[in-house]
Short mmCIF file of C-alpha atoms and ligand atoms in Angstrom, two decimals:
data_model
loop_
_atom_site.label_atom_id
_atom_site.label_comp_id
_atom_site.label_asym_id
_atom_site.label_seq_id
_atom_site.Cartn_x
_atom_site.Cartn_y
_atom_site.Cartn_z
CA MET A 1 138.50 -35.57 40.63
CA GLU A 2 138.61 -38.98 39.04
CA GLU A 3 142.13 -38.38 37.70
CA ARG A 4 143.40 -37.41 41.15
CA GLY A 5 141.72 -40.30 42.92
CA ILE A 6 139.48 -38.12 45.06
CA GLY A 7 135.78 -38.70 45.58
CA ARG A 8 133.76 -41.58 44.23
CA PRO A 9 131.51 -41.61 41.20
CA SER A 10 128.55 -41.36 43.57
CA THR A 11 130.00 -38.24 45.26
CA TYR A 12 130.98 -36.18 42.19
CA ALA A 13 127.53 -34.72 41.59
CA PRO A 14 126.73 -33.92 45.27
CA THR A 15 130.19 -32.32 45.66
CA ILE A 16 129.59 -30.03 42.70
CA GLY A 17 126.06 -29.35 43.97
CA THR A 18 127.46 -28.22 47.32
CA LEU A 19 130.05 -25.97 45.66
CA LEU A 20 127.31 -24.32 43.58
CA GLY A 21 124.84 -24.12 46.46
CA ARG A 22 127.30 -22.33 48.72
CA TYR A 23 128.34 -20.07 45.88
CA TYR A 24 131.96 -21.23 45.93
CA VAL A 25 131.70 -21.74 42.17
CA GLU A 26 129.27 -20.53 39.56
CA ARG A 27 128.19 -21.99 36.26
CA LYS A 28 128.77 -19.94 33.11
CA GLN A 29 128.02 -21.51 29.73
CA SER A 30 127.98 -24.95 31.37
CA ARG A 31 131.49 -24.55 32.79
CA LEU A 32 132.32 -24.00 36.45
CA PHE A 33 134.26 -20.96 37.62
CA PRO A 34 135.42 -20.22 41.17
CA THR A 35 133.86 -17.15 42.79
CA THR A 36 135.77 -14.57 44.84
CA LEU A 37 134.23 -16.24 47.89
CA GLY A 38 135.45 -19.65 46.77
CA LEU A 39 138.98 -18.42 46.03
CA THR A 40 139.26 -16.55 49.33
CA LEU A 41 137.97 -19.50 51.31
CA SER A 42 140.30 -21.90 49.51
CA ASP A 43 143.32 -19.64 50.20
CA LEU A 44 142.47 -19.38 53.89
CA LEU A 45 141.82 -23.08 54.32
CA THR A 46 145.00 -24.00 52.47
CA GLU A 47 146.99 -21.69 54.72
CA TYR A 48 145.44 -22.87 57.98
CA PHE A 49 144.74 -26.52 57.21
CA PRO A 50 147.65 -27.59 55.00
CA GLY A 51 147.36 -31.20 56.16
CA VAL A 52 143.72 -31.53 55.14
CA MET A 53 143.52 -29.18 52.17
CA ASN A 54 145.54 -31.22 49.76
CA LEU A 55 144.75 -33.90 47.25
CA ASP A 56 147.05 -36.48 48.82
CA PHE A 57 145.15 -36.24 52.09
CA THR A 58 141.79 -36.78 50.38
CA ALA A 59 143.02 -39.65 48.26
CA GLY A 60 144.86 -41.19 51.23
CA MET A 61 141.79 -40.88 53.44
CA GLU A 62 139.69 -42.73 50.92
CA GLU A 63 142.24 -45.52 50.71
CA GLU A 64 142.23 -45.77 54.50
CA LEU A 65 138.43 -45.87 54.57
CA ASP A 66 138.50 -48.66 52.03
CA ALA A 67 140.99 -50.51 54.26
CA VAL A 68 138.63 -50.05 57.20
CA SER A 69 135.68 -51.34 55.20
CA ARG A 70 137.69 -54.43 54.22
CA GLY A 71 138.46 -54.99 57.91
CA GLU A 72 142.21 -54.50 57.40
CA ARG A 73 142.45 -51.43 59.59
CA GLY A 74 140.75 -50.44 62.86
CA TRP A 75 138.77 -47.23 62.61
CA VAL A 76 139.65 -45.96 66.11
CA PRO A 77 143.42 -45.66 65.56
CA MET A 78 142.81 -44.29 62.06
CA LEU A 79 140.57 -41.50 63.35
CA GLY A 80 142.97 -40.87 66.22
CA GLU A 81 145.81 -40.21 63.79
CA PHE A 82 143.65 -37.78 61.89
CA TYR A 83 142.01 -35.96 64.76
CA GLY A 84 145.05 -34.93 66.84
CA PRO A 85 146.73 -32.75 64.20
CA PHE A 86 143.34 -31.57 62.92
CA ARG A 87 142.30 -30.30 66.37
CA ASP A 88 145.58 -28.39 66.70
CA ALA A 89 145.06 -26.75 63.30
CA LEU A 90 141.47 -25.90 64.24
CA ASP A 91 142.53 -24.27 67.51
CA ASN A 92 145.17 -22.26 65.69
CA ALA A 93 142.69 -21.13 63.01
CA THR A 94 140.06 -20.19 65.58
CA GLU A 95 142.60 -17.90 67.17
CA SER A 96 144.42 -16.34 64.25
CA MET A 97 142.49 -16.73 60.98
CA PRO A 98 141.47 -13.25 59.79
CA ARG A 99 137.78 -12.46 59.49
CA VAL A 100 137.17 -11.54 55.89
CA ARG A 101 134.32 -9.43 54.64
CA LEU A 102 133.33 -10.01 51.07
CA GLU A 103 131.09 -7.53 49.38
CA GLU A 104 130.33 -7.21 45.72
CA GLU A 105 129.31 -3.88 44.22
CA THR A 106 126.07 -3.64 42.28
CA ASP A 107 124.38 -0.91 40.25
CA GLU A 108 121.25 -1.14 42.40
CA VAL A 109 120.35 1.61 44.84
CA CYS A 110 118.55 1.31 48.16
CA ASP A 111 114.78 1.90 48.01
CA ASP A 112 114.88 3.55 51.43
CA CYS A 113 117.84 5.95 51.22
CA THR A 114 119.10 5.72 47.58
CA LYS A 115 122.64 4.74 48.62
CA PRO A 116 124.28 2.04 46.48
CA MET A 117 123.71 -1.58 47.45
CA VAL A 118 126.29 -4.35 47.78
CA ILE A 119 125.91 -8.12 47.70
CA LYS A 120 126.58 -9.82 51.01
CA ILE A 121 126.44 -13.43 51.99
CA GLY A 122 124.27 -14.26 54.96
CA ARG A 123 123.08 -17.42 56.61
CA PHE A 124 120.38 -17.87 54.00
CA GLY A 125 122.52 -17.11 50.97
CA ARG A 126 123.33 -14.03 48.98
CA PHE A 127 121.34 -10.82 49.29
CA MET A 128 121.75 -7.13 48.58
CA SER A 129 122.33 -4.83 51.49
CA CYS A 130 122.41 -1.04 51.69
CA THR A 131 125.90 0.50 52.04
CA GLY A 132 124.31 2.79 54.63
CA TYR A 133 124.11 -0.18 57.02
CA PRO A 134 123.80 -0.08 60.06
CA ASP A 135 122.02 3.32 59.82
CA CYS A 136 119.84 2.01 56.99
CA LYS A 137 118.71 -1.61 57.14
CA GLY A 138 117.50 -1.74 53.55
CA THR A 139 117.91 -5.13 51.83
CA LYS A 140 116.70 -6.62 48.56
CA PRO A 141 116.77 -10.11 47.12
CA ILE A 142 119.23 -10.52 44.26
CA LEU A 143 117.42 -10.30 40.98
CA ASN A 144 118.75 -12.22 38.04
CA LYS A 145 117.51 -9.95 35.22
CA ILE A 146 117.31 -11.55 31.79
CA GLY A 147 117.00 -8.38 29.72
CA VAL A 148 113.35 -8.93 28.81
CA VAL A 149 110.51 -6.56 29.69
CA CYS A 150 107.42 -7.88 31.49
CA PRO A 151 104.53 -7.99 29.00
CA ASP A 152 102.03 -7.23 31.77
CA CYS A 153 103.59 -4.24 33.52
CA GLY A 154 106.82 -3.21 31.76
CA GLY A 155 109.04 -4.24 34.69
CA ASP A 156 112.13 -6.43 34.37
CA LEU A 157 111.68 -10.16 34.03
CA VAL A 158 113.96 -12.15 36.34
CA GLU A 159 115.02 -15.76 36.58
CA ARG A 160 114.21 -17.50 39.82
CA ARG A 161 114.50 -21.01 41.09
CA ALA A 162 111.81 -23.06 42.73
CA ARG A 163 112.56 -23.86 46.33
CA GLY A 164 113.38 -27.35 47.44
CA ARG A 165 114.67 -30.30 45.52
CA GLY A 166 114.80 -30.00 41.78
CA GLY A 167 115.19 -26.25 41.96
CA ARG A 168 113.71 -25.84 38.51
CA PRO A 169 114.18 -22.34 37.09
CA PHE A 170 111.18 -20.19 36.27
CA TRP A 171 110.75 -16.63 35.12
CA GLY A 172 108.73 -13.96 36.83
CA CYS A 173 108.39 -10.22 37.14
CA SER A 174 110.76 -8.20 39.34
CA ARG A 175 107.66 -6.35 40.60
CA TYR A 176 106.24 -9.49 42.21
CA PRO A 177 104.05 -9.55 44.30
CA ASN A 178 102.55 -6.46 42.63
CA CYS A 179 102.82 -8.19 39.26
CA GLU A 180 102.24 -11.93 39.15
CA PHE A 181 103.49 -12.64 35.65
CA ILE A 182 105.15 -16.09 35.55
CA MET A 183 106.53 -18.42 32.86
CA ASN A 184 108.12 -21.83 33.08
CA ARG A 185 110.02 -21.28 29.84
CA LYS A 186 112.66 -18.64 29.34
CA PRO A 187 111.33 -15.48 27.69
CA VAL A 188 113.46 -14.09 24.85
CA PRO A 189 114.03 -10.37 24.09
CA ASN A 190 112.63 -10.37 20.54
CA PRO A 191 108.86 -10.06 20.28
CA CYS A 192 106.81 -12.27 17.96
CA PRO A 193 107.12 -11.03 14.36
CA GLU A 194 103.46 -12.02 13.71
CA CYS A 195 101.65 -10.49 16.66
CA GLY A 196 104.30 -8.65 18.70
CA LYS A 197 103.67 -10.67 21.88
CA LEU A 198 106.25 -12.35 24.12
CA MET A 199 108.20 -15.32 22.76
CA VAL A 200 109.81 -18.05 24.87
CA GLN A 201 112.57 -20.61 24.37
CA MET A 202 110.83 -23.94 23.75
CA ASN A 203 114.02 -25.98 23.51
CA ARG A 204 117.61 -25.48 22.46
CA ASN A 205 116.71 -24.69 18.87
CA THR A 206 113.21 -23.26 18.87
CA VAL A 207 111.48 -20.16 20.16
CA ALA A 208 107.71 -19.85 20.06
CA CYS A 209 105.12 -17.14 20.60
CA THR A 210 103.09 -17.30 23.80
CA SER A 211 100.04 -15.88 22.04
CA CYS A 212 99.84 -17.14 18.44
CA SER A 213 101.19 -20.25 16.73
CA TRP A 214 104.42 -18.63 15.46
CA GLN A 215 107.60 -20.66 15.93
CA GLU A 216 111.12 -20.08 14.64
CA SER A 217 114.56 -21.53 15.10
CA SER A 218 116.61 -19.59 17.57
CA GLY A 219 120.02 -18.07 16.91
CA ALA A 220 123.27 -19.68 17.96
CA ASP A 221 123.25 -17.85 21.27
CA GLY A 222 119.60 -18.59 21.97
CA ALA A 223 119.55 -21.26 24.63
CA SER A 224 122.09 -20.96 27.39
CA GLU A 225 120.43 -23.66 29.50
CA PRO A 226 120.16 -27.22 28.33
CA ALA A 227 116.58 -28.10 27.46
CA GLY A 228 116.10 -30.63 30.20
CA THR A 229 112.62 -29.61 31.24
CA SER A 230 110.62 -32.10 29.24
CA GLN A 231 107.91 -32.71 31.83
CA ALA A 232 107.34 -29.01 32.49
CA GLU A 233 104.59 -28.66 29.93
CA GLU A 234 102.03 -26.97 32.14
CA LEU A 235 102.67 -23.89 34.25
CA VAL A 236 103.50 -25.21 37.66
CA GLY A 237 102.56 -23.26 40.76
CA VAL A 238 105.92 -22.25 42.19
CA GLY A 239 105.60 -20.45 45.49
CA ASP A 240 108.35 -18.12 46.61
ZN1 ZN B 1 119.51 2.39 52.51
ZN1 ZN B 2 105.24 -7.45 35.54
ZN1 ZN B 3 102.66 -14.25 18.06
#
């Protein structure tokens, strides 16, 4: 963004936050990748809003805004030049842009009718919906399984994110609310070699037992998340 003269240092982080929040991109090993949704949306917008969806427009707009803020350019004529063509493009898109349905297959089945479930994107984000819809209205939240078994009930442990600002990750049981197991550090698949209980990732390099004092350095692949949770010493009550 900096290279192309778009955005401002203060807008880089919020821009990336919006892209992640709307699931236009996803983070894998601390790099960003576009999702199918993001690619489809970008293709459609580029086709229907060629004047706006290009880097020259964004960079040019920011130069014009700077000119306005320096008092060299009136904002009314500037907006007028932008809005006329934009309104035409918007009218055209409203009429002829195709309505795209994006569904991702999953290996989950519906609890109600055992048909396979697909991931859909609704107003409140991504969720799993039964392929029997509209006959079956079964839905499930998307569970981010981490491949570790719940020490309390044998269910799958899943990664969740606290609501609201911060959005700190925490780990709970997929059988919540029936099982209320919760951890604010990431559980690891290998049990403690001393006592056989659950171990968690303490920081990038260390895993520790949740029951005894055993600690060991974790393998190269151990921590996928940066250890930026220094104040999260105690288990915080994270409502869902
Ligand atoms: Zn169903
Ligand atoms: Zn459990
Ligand atoms: Zn132990």
